[in-house]
Structures are given as C-alpha cells and as structure tokens.
Amino acid sequence: MSILLKGGTLVLKDGEKKADILIENGNISAIGKGLCCDGEIIEADGMHILPGLIDMHVHLREPGFEGKEDIRSGSEAAVAGGFTQVCCMPNTDPVCDNAVVVGYIKYRQSQVDLCKINPIGAITRGEQGERLSDIGKMKAAGTVAISDDGKSVMNSLVMRLAMEYANGFGMKCLCHCEDANLVDGGVVNEGYNSTLTGLKGSPRATEDIMIAREIALSESLGIPVHICHVSTYSGVELIRSAKARGVKVTAETCPHYFILTDDAITSYDTNTKVNPPLREEKDRAAVLQGLRDGTLDCIVTDHAPHTAKDKQVEYNLAAFGFSGLETSFPLSYTYLVKSGAMTLCELADRMSAAPARILGLAGGEIAVGLPADLTVADLGEKYRIDSSAFRSKGRNTPFNGYEVCGRVKYTLVDGRIKYRDL
Amino acid sequence: MRHDEEKMLSRKDLLGLKDCSGGEITEILDVADDFRSHFDWKNKTSGLLAGKALVTLFYENSTRTRTSFELAGKYLGASESNISVAASSVQKGESLIDTGETLDSLKIDFIAIRHPMAGAPALLASRVKASVINGGDGMNEHPTQALLDMLAMRREFGKIEGLKVAILGDIKHSRVARSNLYGLRKLGAEVTMYAPDTLMPRGIELMGAKIARSREGAVEGANVVMGLRIQLERQSCGLFPSLSEYSRYYGANEGLMKYAAKGAVIMHPGPVNRGVELTPALIDGDGSRITEQVTCGLCVRMAALKLLAEYRENKL
C-alpha cells in the first residue's frame, strides 16, 4: 500500500524544504520532486509535514478509570492532536508496576491500532514509594521508562536505588517533583492570587526541592534523570546550571506553563486546577525562555482527562489536570512559533526529536528508510478551540475558546493514515 | 479610592466585598444603620420579606452567623429553614450543585451558605436561581462580618474614611481579615496587620494592608483594635509553638492599648478565646464593642436581604 504526500513543506532538522514524500510498506521510500504513486495521493500544498509528534507524558486512565478515558478514546485524541506516539503513565488501577499490566496496555494498543503506545512503569510497587517494582520484567514486557508520576519518591535512598537499578536496564526515571510534606494540601501556587482567592497555596520550593534532589542524585551517581512538567523559574534555573556543569538531566514542560499564569484561578474555574499549579508571570516567562534555549528539552501535555463530575465541584475537591492532547500542537505553534519565540524546526525538535532522544525511541526524524510517522498540518488555518468537539472523554481544559493557528490535517503512523481532518 | 456612580446593590448574590464598589458597601451600611436605629425591636414584626423564603446551608459550625441570618429573615417576615449539613444528604455524598438544585425546586429565594472551601458560594450562585449570601467560605471572604464590623465602626466614629484599624491574629487563615481589608480600603480607612510570619499570607500588602513590625507599632494611633480567633488546631500543626507563647508575643492586653488612639475600641468577630488573642479585661471592658457587633450583624443581614430582594424584584 503506498501513499504520496504531494507538495508539502517538510520540517527537517536543519530547515524547511518543499518536497514530495513517497511512502511504501510503512516506510518513507523517497523524498523529492515530481514523485508519483499508484496508491492514495494527498495534496499537501500549503501544508507542513513534521516528524510524527511524540508526547512522552500522558494519562490514558486504562485500566481502572475508564470513565475519564480509555486507550481507544485516548488514542483517538492523540492522533487527532497529531501525535504518532505517546508514553502513558502508570497511575492506573491496578498501578502499572508489573509485566501483566504492561502487557495489557500493549495488547489494547494492538487492538485499537492508532498511535504507538509506550507504557511507563511505576518506580515503586503501587507507587507507594517503598519497594521497587519488577523493573526488569516490565522492561521485557515493553516499558520505556519508569515514573511514580503523581508523586515523588520521598525516600532518597529508594530513589537512588531505583535510578541505579533501572539504569542497568537502560531506563530513566521520569520525576514528578513535589515535596509531599511541604505541599501541605495546597491546591494553587502560593502568592498574591492564593491570598486573594483564599485557596491554599504551595510555594515554588515544593517543586524546586525535589528538582534539586533529583539533580543531586544524578550528579553524584552519574546516572541520567528526567524532570517532569517544570513550572517554576527557579526550577528552570536549577536545570540550566546543572546542565552547564555537565549533569545528565533532561526536562519537559507543558503548554499551560508557558501560556497561563495563576491570574486564571481568581474565577474559581476548576479548569485552571493542575499539579504543579499555574504560577506567576516570572515563571511563565522563564519556562518559555527555557524552551527557547534548550534548558527544557521537550513539550508534553500531561494529558489528564477527567469526567465532568470530577471537575464540577468545589475547587478544593476538584481533580487536578487538563485534557491536552488535542490542544498542544496548535497552542505550541501559536504561542511559540507564530509569536516569534522559536522556529518551526525548533518546535519540531521539542515535540518530536527530543522526546525520542530522551527515551531512546525510534522516531523524531523524516528521512528515507525510516518509518513514516508523520504529522501534516495547515499552519495557516485559524480556529477556536472547542472542547465539546474533543475525541478525548475529558473536556477539561482552560483553553476552551482560545483562538489558535495550526490545524492537524493528517496523522500517519507507520505509513497508514490514522487521522484525517474532515 | 474612586467614587462610584452605582449605588444600588447591583448583583443577584453577595459573595464578597472584593467585587463590590464603595457605593454598594455604603448603601448596605446605610440601610443597616437605619434598621439599627429605627427597627421596632420590641415587637419585631415586619412584612418586608413576606412571601419570601430563606434557607441557611451551613457546612461549618456557627452560633452567631447562622442564628443572625435566621432571625434577620424571620424579623422581616420571611419563611425560614435551616439545613443542618451533618443531618442532611450531604452525608450520603450529595454534591453542592445537586443540593442547590433541590433548593431551587423548593422555590427558595435566599440561601445563606457557610462552607469550608473557598469558591463554594460562587459555584452555588452560578447554578441556582436563588440569591446566595456568603456566610464565610474557607479562607476567602465573610462579607456580612466585615460589613457589621464597619457598621459598628461607623456608628462609633461617624465615618470610615481616615480611620486606623489594627487587626491582630491569624491573618493567613482569616476570611474576616480579608473581607475587612477589602471593605475598609474601599471606604478609605487604613488597615495595619500584625501576626507571626507563619500566620501572615503572602502578598497581603499588595492589597493595601500595612504590615507592622511590632505589636505596639500595629496598635499605635489605632481607632479600632480587632482581634481574630486563633484556631486551636493551628497550634497542633506547628504554626506556633504554644498558646501561651502566642498570647505573650501576639495577643492584645491593657498595656498594649496605651499605644492606641484616645477612644479606641476593641472588636472581635467571636467566639473569643479568652486570654489568647484578647485578655478578659479587654473583652469585658468599656472599650469593647463585641456585643454591639452582634447586633450590627443582625441589622447588616436584614439590610442584605432587603437589598437583594429589591434587586430580584427589579431585575429578575
């Protein structure tokens, strides 16, 4: 089965190039001008073709929380958002801390057959922070990394052992940084807006303390570590100076941290509640700058779908997180590239090549011979985000109604069209 | 302070003072003052709210506020009912929104709510046709408390503008401190606060509060010294080492009042922890206006109901 993408502009590592792409047997078989094909021809004139986007931090909620999302709806949301690969976090029910749950997720992925799904295993059994999961067995079953996402492993000895043991299997720890004592029930950033709303806030130190700890462990042991969803200016600075010293630390952030501030919480709209919380303007600016200069390596969504019931309650009781798969690319394109903060090639790196590099995944590149994982987008198309049209079961986003540019038109995984914008 | 054109209470609900104009606040005080001076306390009959229904929905314990709302409604002739949350379907897991819809179906006109979580009255108000009055939501606001405090101050000194008010206590967790700060600043008073650093919220000075460096400095030249209740649970969380240490370094006593202005008064929202935030001598002395505050509270709540009823009549 062959497909020809005709007349699009390819987004390559070193620049953009107008060319046709011929796909045969799942791989890119040729790149050039005037190519032909006897299979499907997609007119991509006026569109940009990026290496398939990769989101290394999503919550697919299955097994256990299928009311919020399942692997099918999450995959549909992913390909609609332009993602060809996602990595799903283990805070499911049961927790993904053994080969059986990993195997189940891989089985469901093959059933649903949309985007590629790479499971992330739990660091500790039940994410309780005490005993290591069956890390080797999980690797054999298909995990690409480990994380106790949703919390930090508070015991530093356990964290050290996890980093060392997983390193032996070529897996990194992806670290959710939150000091479990210091957070003290805080639901927003501690500052002017927490005082104004009367909502309990947690200081930046809650996140920074654990970022500093992970960096210290990585530096002492010489083992790579990855920091999840960075939100503070001080955290960005810790990572920047660690990298300058040669520490093997990588980091990710999310669109809400480089677009929004905690001014958004004053309406008590629970679609602004997230962990780590929205912070102040100096944090937002520092996170954006961190993405520009490479201190923060990649953009993830931390896709956290919830039911309406989970969110339509008092702010303190509402679930944390945003449904992000279907908004990440247009928001990132609009607020980073269209705004002039970075080039399209740099964005493609942050959303495709970098996650692939960090986790050692195949992908992130457009070249002859490689699997045809491609995201085709019309960057000129302007529209408003409409959460009621999401394919995700989760409609919880602070960006509903936002005007953005950049419509995903096609998502191809292994050379097959998994999403078409109709 | 800007002078506002709008004077009529222009909203369905009274959720807080941070979004009220100086004009709206003055109007409530004027109507409340009128009740205070001219209501027939001997007979307490009025048909002003005849045919209207008020429900109190209190998720937290209360003596003053709840009884005050209940009687405010009854003295004005409204039907009234109290929902005791501990004995309600909330214990079966019924959500705030579902509870609100039930009350709408019972054709309730006013809901006075107290809730431990900030933003809950706003959530309820957005979902019900009834007018919602915030009786205290978490650490956010307690607008009728601040209004009654301001009424007592205005009756004592003839005005709010230019008054110096000192607030001592657990500011960080206090909705009373916040509502008072917003209201007093809008009407041109000066507010100084003093508390241990662990009990002072971030950014409060950006809202117009002066933060004193000492107890004496806080009270210096003050016309009103307001104590706030120290919640005893806070001590067990380590926010301060002991109650005796708190009262020694942060409590108000007769010696401290020497720094206040002549004719200064003592206020407290109640209930008072005797000997912790205020000494018995201050609570029971001539300068105390604590009992007058309670009467003002009744009048402020009567005023709020009257003005909201007028809004409903005209706009809904």
XYZ file of C-alpha atoms in Angstrom:
738
model
C 0.000 0.000 0.000
C 1.558 3.289 -0.944
C 0.793 6.899 -0.206
C 2.186 10.054 -1.743
C 2.228 13.355 0.129
C 2.488 15.881 -2.654
C 3.755 19.457 -2.467
C 4.079 19.830 1.262
C 6.836 21.632 3.145
C 8.941 19.216 5.168
C 10.160 20.357 8.571
C 13.645 18.885 8.831
C 16.357 19.250 11.466
C 18.213 21.970 9.618
C 15.408 23.782 7.871
C 12.242 23.573 5.810
C 12.130 22.038 2.350
C 9.280 21.783 -0.137
C 9.198 18.198 -1.423
C 7.041 15.164 -2.085
C 7.210 12.156 0.221
C 6.528 8.651 -1.087
C 5.544 6.052 1.471
C 5.696 2.356 0.733
C 5.285 -0.583 3.075
C 5.131 1.680 6.079
C 8.406 3.477 5.456
C 9.465 6.625 3.674
C 10.765 5.265 0.401
C 11.581 8.524 -1.378
C 11.786 12.280 -0.872
C 11.998 14.517 -3.908
C 10.158 16.499 -6.549
C 7.666 15.173 -9.055
C 7.252 11.754 -7.420
C 4.359 9.520 -8.406
C 2.476 6.716 -6.858
C -0.412 4.387 -7.693
C -1.903 4.488 -4.233
C -3.516 7.401 -2.361
C -2.285 10.884 -3.198
C -2.651 13.577 -0.552
C -2.453 17.134 -1.839
C -0.285 18.745 0.787
C 0.357 22.041 -0.982
C 0.256 24.820 1.644
C 0.711 22.304 4.429
C 3.704 21.479 6.601
C 4.892 17.967 7.285
C 6.535 17.398 10.655
C 8.158 14.282 12.025
C 5.388 12.480 13.891
C 4.769 14.257 17.195
C 5.622 12.304 20.332
C 4.039 13.005 23.729
C 6.083 11.370 26.453
C 3.697 12.203 29.310
C 0.035 11.268 29.048
C -2.531 9.596 31.253
C -4.695 7.117 29.349
C -6.551 6.064 32.505
C -6.947 2.428 31.430
C -7.021 0.089 33.307
C -9.256 1.306 36.119
C -10.517 4.810 35.297
C -12.275 4.227 32.007
C -14.900 6.845 32.850
C -12.249 9.510 32.376
C -10.580 7.962 29.286
C -9.649 4.627 27.838
C -6.942 3.508 25.463
C -9.243 3.870 22.477
C -10.543 7.367 23.235
C -7.081 8.470 24.337
C -5.550 7.161 21.122
C -8.213 8.890 19.048
C -7.450 12.112 20.887
C -3.737 11.587 20.316
C -3.906 11.105 16.562
C -6.403 13.975 16.263
C -3.806 16.088 18.040
C -1.135 14.993 15.569
C 0.624 12.519 17.862
C 2.034 9.344 16.363
C 3.434 8.077 19.672
C 2.548 8.571 23.311
C 4.038 7.314 26.554
C 1.446 6.570 29.208
C 1.937 7.000 32.942
C 1.420 4.124 35.395
C -1.013 5.649 37.921
C -3.809 3.411 36.690
C -5.833 0.924 38.724
C -4.173 -1.501 39.127
C -0.963 0.510 39.026
C 1.290 -0.436 36.130
C 4.017 -1.911 38.334
C 4.253 -5.389 36.808
C 4.552 -7.112 33.437
C 0.885 -8.113 33.363
C -0.459 -4.549 33.254
C 2.263 -3.563 30.778
C 1.238 -6.482 28.600
C -2.418 -5.493 28.849
C -1.665 -1.980 27.650
C 0.383 -3.289 24.721
C -2.439 -5.704 23.847
C -5.004 -2.900 23.906
C -2.759 -0.800 21.754
C -2.606 -3.511 19.136
C -6.400 -3.797 19.265
C -7.002 -0.074 18.903
C -4.165 0.285 16.404
C -3.972 4.074 16.147
C -0.888 5.735 17.680
C 2.058 3.831 19.116
C 1.795 3.497 22.883
C 4.875 3.122 25.067
C 3.989 2.215 28.642
C 5.904 3.811 31.509
C 6.202 1.509 34.524
C 5.935 2.559 38.161
C 9.162 3.079 40.089
C 7.766 1.519 43.248
C 5.083 -1.078 43.848
C 1.665 0.606 43.908
C 3.537 3.933 43.651
C 3.817 3.679 47.442
C 7.430 4.869 47.425
C 8.804 1.893 49.367
C 9.766 -1.174 47.317
C 10.950 -1.290 43.725
C 8.598 -2.621 41.056
C 9.645 -5.524 38.842
C 11.656 -3.168 36.706
C 13.424 -5.787 34.605
C 10.239 -7.739 33.892
C 8.420 -4.548 32.964
C 11.213 -3.627 30.556
C 10.921 -7.016 28.935
C 7.156 -6.510 28.594
C 7.702 -3.176 26.843
C 8.113 -0.218 29.197
C 10.380 2.594 28.020
C 10.955 4.349 31.364
C 9.791 4.360 34.965
C 7.942 7.004 36.979
C 5.800 7.316 40.089
C 4.022 10.208 38.362
C 1.519 11.947 40.553
C 4.057 11.945 43.351
C 7.734 11.974 44.197
C 9.556 9.055 45.776
C 10.195 10.866 49.067
C 12.781 8.434 50.415
C 16.048 9.423 48.749
C 17.648 6.022 49.304
C 14.791 4.307 47.468
C 15.133 6.879 44.657
C 18.862 6.270 44.412
C 18.373 2.528 44.169
C 15.635 2.942 41.580
C 17.815 5.139 39.400
C 20.722 2.724 39.601
C 18.713 -0.423 39.045
C 16.699 0.986 36.146
C 19.868 2.329 34.580
C 21.032 -1.249 34.324
C 18.038 -1.897 32.062
C 18.625 1.253 30.055
C 15.634 3.034 31.532
C 15.452 6.521 33.032
C 13.402 7.771 35.955
C 10.892 10.427 34.915
C 10.411 12.501 38.038
C 7.260 14.250 39.227
C 8.768 16.777 41.643
C 6.644 17.582 44.687
C 7.705 17.524 48.333
C 4.848 15.589 49.946
C 5.164 17.396 53.265
C 5.690 20.911 52.023
C 2.720 20.807 49.663
C 0.550 20.651 52.819
C -2.746 20.403 50.982
C -2.020 23.340 48.690
C -4.086 23.426 45.507
C -2.626 26.506 43.808
C 0.631 28.485 43.713
C 1.310 30.308 46.958
C 1.353 34.017 46.263
C -0.872 37.045 45.717
C -3.596 35.079 43.943
C -3.787 32.362 46.593
C -4.232 35.053 49.235
C -6.832 36.827 47.077
C -8.906 33.711 46.485
C -8.429 32.173 49.913
C -7.286 28.953 48.242
C -4.432 27.146 49.966
C -1.189 27.656 48.101
C 2.110 25.781 47.981
C 5.368 27.638 47.469
C 7.688 27.060 44.491
C 10.068 25.338 46.902
C 7.675 22.376 46.955
C 8.753 21.594 43.373
C 12.275 23.031 43.446
C 13.382 20.964 46.438
C 12.709 17.717 44.591
C 14.215 19.012 41.319
C 17.355 19.811 43.283
C 17.331 16.376 44.886
C 16.985 14.541 41.576
C 19.787 16.644 40.088
C 21.992 15.915 43.119
C 21.399 12.160 42.803
C 22.031 12.243 39.081
C 25.203 14.216 39.568
C 26.570 12.018 42.369
C 25.786 8.788 40.596
C 26.463 9.877 37.033
C 23.062 8.490 36.026
C 20.697 10.364 33.704
C 17.392 11.663 35.113
C 14.383 13.452 33.590
C 12.325 16.143 35.290
C 8.600 16.166 34.523
C 6.328 19.204 33.923
C 8.658 22.027 35.071
C 6.681 25.080 36.170
C 8.940 27.379 38.250
C 11.536 29.952 37.202
C 13.767 28.651 39.980
C 13.413 25.067 38.742
C 14.397 26.149 35.233
C 17.463 27.826 36.718
C 18.430 24.695 38.686
C 18.276 22.654 35.488
C 20.177 25.248 33.469
C 23.100 25.378 35.876
C 23.116 21.591 36.271
C 23.335 21.157 32.503
C 26.129 23.718 32.378
C 28.060 21.539 34.846
C 27.518 18.518 32.611
C 24.845 16.807 34.711
C 22.816 14.343 32.610
C 19.447 15.917 33.311
C 16.640 16.422 30.794
C 13.344 18.174 31.366
C 9.864 18.722 29.956
C 7.151 21.312 30.320
C 3.533 21.772 29.190
C 1.738 24.464 27.163
C -0.143 25.756 30.197
C 3.128 26.612 31.934
C 4.388 28.823 29.092
C 0.988 30.349 28.300
C -1.016 30.839 31.526
C -0.433 32.349 34.966
C -2.265 31.984 38.256
C -4.307 35.101 37.455
C -6.578 32.497 35.861
C -7.628 30.988 39.193
C -9.475 34.029 40.529
C -12.735 32.901 38.926
C -12.508 29.585 40.842
C -12.904 27.820 37.477
C -11.739 24.289 38.204
C -10.470 24.091 34.628
C -7.494 26.022 35.963
C -6.594 23.467 38.625
C -3.479 21.459 37.804
C -0.464 19.954 39.539
C 2.097 21.548 39.504
C -0.110 24.633 39.656
C -0.193 27.614 37.313
C 2.353 30.095 38.592
C 3.259 33.740 38.206
C 4.387 35.752 35.184
C 8.070 35.426 36.039
C 7.694 31.635 35.998
C 5.791 31.635 32.709
C 8.439 33.793 31.072
C 11.263 31.638 32.451
C 9.625 28.416 31.250
C 9.221 29.900 27.773
C 12.828 31.047 27.744
C 13.888 27.598 28.965
C 12.195 26.015 25.966
C 13.867 28.516 23.647
C 17.393 27.930 24.900
C 17.028 24.168 25.306
C 17.179 24.092 29.104
C 13.780 22.455 28.830
C 14.157 19.767 26.184
C 10.614 18.963 25.209
C 6.918 19.780 25.364
C 4.442 17.267 26.773
C 0.774 17.571 27.569
C 0.482 15.689 30.881
C -2.886 14.812 29.307
C -5.142 14.353 32.356
C -8.727 13.741 31.276
C -11.433 13.822 33.957
C -15.189 13.409 33.984
C -17.415 16.471 34.350
C -18.354 15.180 37.808
C -14.698 15.237 38.861
C -14.438 18.918 37.971
C -17.883 20.403 38.733
C -17.265 20.598 42.456
C -15.659 22.985 44.930
C -12.132 23.973 43.846
C -10.512 22.136 46.752
C -12.285 18.918 45.778
C -11.828 19.115 42.010
C -9.447 16.714 40.277
C -6.136 18.128 39.032
C -5.256 18.376 35.365
C -6.188 19.239 31.817
C -7.175 17.242 28.751
C -4.323 18.335 26.492
C -3.704 16.009 23.535
C -5.941 17.911 21.144
C -4.698 21.386 22.040
C -0.953 21.025 22.494
C 0.193 21.412 18.906
C -1.940 24.425 17.916
C -1.180 26.150 21.233
C 2.542 25.454 20.983
C 2.653 26.587 17.348
C 0.670 29.760 18.088
C 2.431 30.811 21.274
C 5.969 29.744 20.376
C 6.423 29.879 16.608
C 3.792 32.346 15.430
C 4.807 34.639 18.293
C 8.399 34.530 17.081
C 9.884 32.863 20.143
C 11.256 29.922 18.163
C 11.359 28.468 14.666
C 9.163 25.680 13.390
C 12.204 23.382 13.212
C 12.927 24.061 16.873
C 9.312 23.289 17.764
C 9.524 20.022 15.836
C 12.578 19.166 17.907
C 10.760 19.923 21.191
C 7.728 17.891 20.191
C 9.293 15.008 18.313
C 13.068 14.570 18.118
C 13.762 15.469 21.753
C 11.307 13.011 23.363
C 12.633 10.323 21.039
C 16.178 11.128 22.098
C 15.381 11.222 25.801
C 13.728 7.821 25.806
C 15.677 6.170 23.028
C 12.563 5.774 20.898
C 12.563 5.318 17.152
C 11.106 8.455 15.633
C 11.531 12.198 15.540
C 13.056 12.340 12.101
C 11.976 12.482 8.452
C 14.375 10.532 6.229
C 14.304 7.878 3.550
C 14.215 4.418 5.054
C 12.629 5.463 8.327
C 9.069 4.510 9.386
C 6.549 7.010 8.032
C 5.377 8.584 11.274
C 4.265 11.987 10.068
C 2.122 14.905 11.194
C 0.629 17.008 8.416
C -0.685 20.414 9.452
C -2.156 23.530 7.881
C -0.395 26.218 9.854
C -2.426 28.995 8.321
C -5.777 27.657 9.436
C -7.138 29.767 12.286
C -9.847 28.447 14.594
C -11.131 28.435 18.170
C -10.503 25.529 20.500
C -13.792 23.742 21.112
C -13.651 21.228 23.952
C -17.117 19.908 23.096
C -15.597 18.517 19.899
C -12.756 16.666 21.635
C -12.348 12.974 20.923
C -10.987 12.590 24.423
C -13.611 11.775 27.063
C -12.055 14.607 29.052
C -13.371 18.087 28.198
C -11.435 19.759 31.000
C -9.225 22.464 29.543
C -8.588 26.116 30.431
C -8.146 26.839 26.719
C -11.711 26.381 25.533
C -12.496 29.225 23.157
C -8.860 30.227 22.633
C -8.044 31.352 19.102
C -5.168 29.352 17.640
C -3.410 28.670 14.346
C -2.331 25.253 13.161
C -4.838 22.564 12.268
C -3.678 18.947 12.130
C -4.906 17.584 8.795
C -3.415 14.085 8.731
C -1.585 11.870 11.157
C 0.300 8.900 9.714
C 1.666 6.041 11.813
C 3.909 3.503 10.073
C 2.716 4.847 6.783
C -1.006 4.427 7.485
C -3.380 7.362 7.830
C -4.750 7.186 11.365
C -6.416 10.591 11.373
C -7.914 12.802 8.720
C -9.403 16.225 9.384
C -12.767 16.199 7.638
C -10.326 55.496 46.402
C -12.622 56.035 43.499
C -16.107 57.472 43.912
C -18.619 55.143 42.346
C -21.605 56.115 40.311
C -23.539 52.930 41.015
C -25.117 52.874 44.456
C -27.775 50.189 44.148
C -26.612 46.716 45.088
C -26.272 45.512 41.534
C -25.947 41.803 41.858
C -28.003 38.671 42.464
C -25.649 37.394 45.154
C -23.473 38.806 47.928
C -20.356 36.675 47.657
C -17.677 39.012 48.894
C -16.516 42.582 49.224
C -13.596 42.333 46.802
C -16.021 42.756 43.876
C -18.348 45.327 45.491
C -17.994 49.015 44.834
C -17.600 51.565 47.637
C -21.071 52.786 46.716
C -22.655 49.359 47.144
C -20.953 48.896 50.510
C -22.094 52.327 51.703
C -25.641 51.556 50.633
C -25.724 48.338 52.669
C -24.322 50.199 55.684
C -26.916 52.963 55.290
C -29.827 50.511 55.176
C -28.352 48.506 58.072
C -27.851 51.667 60.107
C -31.476 52.547 59.525
C -32.564 49.148 60.869
C -30.237 49.591 63.857
C -31.717 52.927 64.758
C -35.371 52.552 63.799
C -36.447 48.910 63.747
C -39.168 48.082 66.253
C -37.102 45.692 68.407
C -39.870 45.379 70.948
C -42.342 43.864 68.515
C -40.088 42.642 65.706
C -42.825 42.400 63.113
C -42.273 43.462 59.558
C -43.838 42.344 56.325
C -40.864 43.451 54.231
C -39.964 39.909 53.169
C -43.440 38.400 53.494
C -43.830 35.617 50.987
C -40.088 35.106 50.600
C -38.150 32.043 51.758
C -34.663 31.881 53.249
C -32.602 28.764 53.911
C -29.322 28.608 55.808
C -26.965 25.952 54.456
C -24.080 25.738 56.898
C -21.325 23.192 56.280
C -19.434 24.537 59.305
C -20.493 25.192 62.881
C -21.774 28.654 63.794
C -23.700 30.342 66.568
C -23.757 33.973 65.651
C -23.844 33.977 61.904
C -26.412 31.301 61.416
C -28.820 32.464 64.113
C -28.320 36.005 62.902
C -29.328 35.084 59.319
C -32.256 33.052 60.580
C -33.599 35.858 62.745
C -32.877 38.518 60.133
C -35.188 36.649 57.790
C -37.842 35.979 60.422
C -37.892 39.531 61.792
C -38.606 40.696 58.234
C -41.434 38.197 57.838
C -39.781 35.587 55.590
C -40.269 31.828 55.861
C -37.069 30.299 57.099
C -35.468 26.872 57.331
C -32.065 25.660 58.460
C -30.326 22.747 56.824
C -28.094 21.014 59.273
C -25.491 19.557 56.933
C -24.471 16.926 59.446
C -28.006 15.550 59.298
C -28.531 16.050 55.561
C -27.962 14.066 52.386
C -24.596 15.712 52.085
C -23.513 12.865 54.362
C -24.717 10.489 51.635
C -22.378 12.220 49.218
C -24.809 14.686 47.616
C -22.890 17.384 45.796
C -23.192 21.122 46.388
C -24.665 21.612 42.929
C -27.330 18.929 43.454
C -28.172 20.414 46.852
C -28.569 23.826 45.234
C -30.883 22.471 42.537
C -33.012 20.842 45.221
C -33.381 24.190 46.988
C -34.354 25.893 43.724
C -37.067 23.271 43.293
C -38.344 24.156 46.749
C -38.733 27.740 45.458
C -36.236 29.219 47.900
C -35.401 32.907 47.332
C -32.292 33.274 49.515
C -29.582 30.841 50.527
C -27.100 31.835 53.221
C -24.177 29.442 52.945
C -21.123 28.816 55.049
C -18.629 26.358 53.598
C -15.076 25.310 54.471
C -13.831 25.723 50.888
C -13.147 28.990 49.103
C -15.233 29.499 46.000
C -18.100 27.231 47.070
C -20.684 30.052 47.348
C -19.645 31.249 43.886
C -20.117 27.739 42.488
C -23.553 27.503 44.114
C -24.575 31.001 42.985
C -23.719 30.210 39.361
C -26.071 27.228 39.440
C -29.147 28.416 41.370
C -31.853 30.996 40.755
C -31.865 31.865 44.443
C -29.746 34.737 45.751
C -26.728 33.413 47.585
C -25.219 35.202 50.574
C -21.763 34.078 51.592
C -21.654 33.375 55.336
C -17.972 32.506 55.121
C -16.110 30.371 52.566
C -12.833 28.869 53.642
C -10.076 31.461 53.773
C -11.725 33.652 51.152
C -14.398 36.055 52.449
C -17.069 36.663 55.095
C -18.689 39.791 53.695
C -21.501 40.243 56.241
C -18.970 40.040 59.076
C -16.858 42.826 57.590
C -19.986 44.860 56.910
C -21.129 44.549 60.508
C -17.646 45.454 61.723
C -17.724 48.555 59.530
C -21.226 49.460 60.700
C -20.096 49.300 64.324
C -17.057 51.433 63.484
C -19.144 53.984 61.572
C -21.671 54.287 64.392
C -18.817 54.761 66.876
C -16.771 57.286 64.931
C -19.277 58.756 62.463
C -17.284 57.676 59.403
C -14.919 55.067 57.962
C -12.670 57.310 55.919
C -9.431 58.087 57.720
C -9.953 55.537 60.494
C -6.948 53.492 61.577
C -7.792 49.850 62.110
C -5.329 47.314 63.554
C -6.002 43.612 63.009
C -4.128 41.119 65.164
C -4.343 37.364 64.825
C -4.202 34.509 62.344
C -4.453 36.641 59.206
C -3.349 33.830 56.937
C -6.393 31.669 57.542
C -8.851 34.510 58.177
C -11.700 35.357 55.837
C -12.756 38.055 58.283
C -9.384 39.823 57.897
C -9.625 39.726 54.110
C -13.198 40.987 53.821
C -12.445 43.750 56.315
C -9.331 44.722 54.364
C -11.233 44.942 51.072
C -14.180 46.868 52.594
C -12.198 49.251 54.753
C -9.781 50.138 51.953
C -12.618 50.838 49.550
C -14.062 53.313 52.055
C -10.734 54.983 52.791
C -9.631 53.517 56.114
C -6.068 52.465 56.914
C -5.549 48.820 57.837
C -2.483 47.562 59.712
C -1.931 43.891 60.384
C 0.275 42.001 62.806
C 0.835 38.276 63.236
C 3.681 35.758 63.473
C 5.194 35.243 59.998
C 3.701 31.756 59.875
C 0.237 33.319 60.111
C 0.697 36.162 57.608
C -0.389 35.487 53.996
C 1.840 36.259 51.005
C 1.008 39.360 49.022
C -1.406 40.915 51.531
C 0.493 44.186 51.401
C -0.253 44.354 47.667
C -3.912 44.555 48.644
C -3.337 47.677 50.725
C -2.567 46.283 54.169
C 0.309 47.735 56.171
C 2.274 45.051 57.937
C 3.529 46.197 61.324
C 6.929 45.192 62.669
C 5.753 45.057 66.262
C 2.594 44.779 68.300
C 2.971 48.312 69.588
C 3.593 49.584 66.089
C 0.452 47.848 64.866
C -1.727 49.436 67.530
C -0.065 52.880 67.529
C -2.727 55.527 66.914
C -5.350 52.922 66.067
C -9.030 53.776 66.491
C -10.039 50.118 66.311
C -8.076 47.134 67.596
C -9.584 43.975 66.161
C -8.567 40.558 67.452
C -9.103 37.417 65.393
C -9.693 33.972 66.783
C -6.693 31.685 66.882
C -7.949 28.298 65.774
C -6.616 25.878 68.325
C -5.973 23.252 65.627
C -3.365 25.534 64.064
C -1.107 25.112 67.070
C -1.085 21.364 66.663
C 0.176 21.851 63.094
C 3.176 23.691 64.416
C 2.236 27.136 63.134
C 3.305 28.461 66.535
C 4.855 26.659 69.489
C 2.167 27.143 72.161
C -0.878 29.228 73.060
C 0.947 30.843 75.967
C 3.729 31.954 73.641
C 1.149 33.256 71.188
C -0.655 35.361 73.792
C 2.623 36.629 75.296
C 4.014 37.943 71.997
C 0.988 38.448 69.763
C -2.061 38.865 71.977
C -3.664 42.192 72.943
C -3.781 43.352 76.568
C -4.442 46.549 78.539
C -0.821 47.670 78.387
C -0.860 47.442 74.609
C -3.947 49.641 74.409
C -1.931 52.577 75.818
C -0.457 52.913 72.297
C -3.866 53.162 70.674
C -5.668 56.434 69.945
C -7.857 58.012 72.628
C -11.325 56.489 72.490
C -10.103 53.388 70.688
C -12.412 50.397 70.728
C -11.856 46.628 70.846
C -13.571 44.364 68.338
C -13.618 40.624 67.640
C -15.842 38.509 65.377
C -16.312 35.887 68.114
C -16.127 33.423 69.579
C -13.206 34.769 71.593
C -10.502 32.537 73.061
C -10.324 34.317 76.397
C -6.741 35.102 77.356
C -5.276 34.116 73.991
C -5.943 36.836 71.440
C -7.615 39.250 73.918
C -7.379 39.416 77.708
C -10.636 39.193 79.694
C -10.127 42.814 80.759
C -10.279 43.918 77.125
C -13.168 41.612 76.218
C -15.356 42.794 79.078
C -14.057 46.366 79.456
C -15.633 49.668 78.463
C -13.757 49.821 75.202
C -15.203 46.535 73.939
C -17.788 46.674 71.171
C -18.041 42.909 70.779
C -21.689 42.663 71.786
C -22.635 45.700 69.691
C -21.034 43.905 66.733
C -23.531 41.080 67.121
C -26.494 43.478 66.998
C -24.978 45.213 63.993
C -24.666 41.781 62.391
C -28.384 41.221 62.614
C -29.027 44.620 61.012
C -26.471 44.072 58.237
C -28.071 40.767 57.328
C -31.516 42.340 57.343
C -30.140 45.019 55.025
C -28.543 42.479 52.700
C -31.789 40.534 52.410
C -33.782 43.718 51.797
C -31.433 44.957 49.063
C -31.160 41.578 47.359
C -34.963 41.286 47.445
C -35.183 44.679 45.723
C -32.683 43.529 43.096
C -34.729 40.385 42.489
C -37.914 42.422 42.213
C -36.433 44.799 39.664
C -34.108 42.649 37.632
C -35.283 39.048 37.696
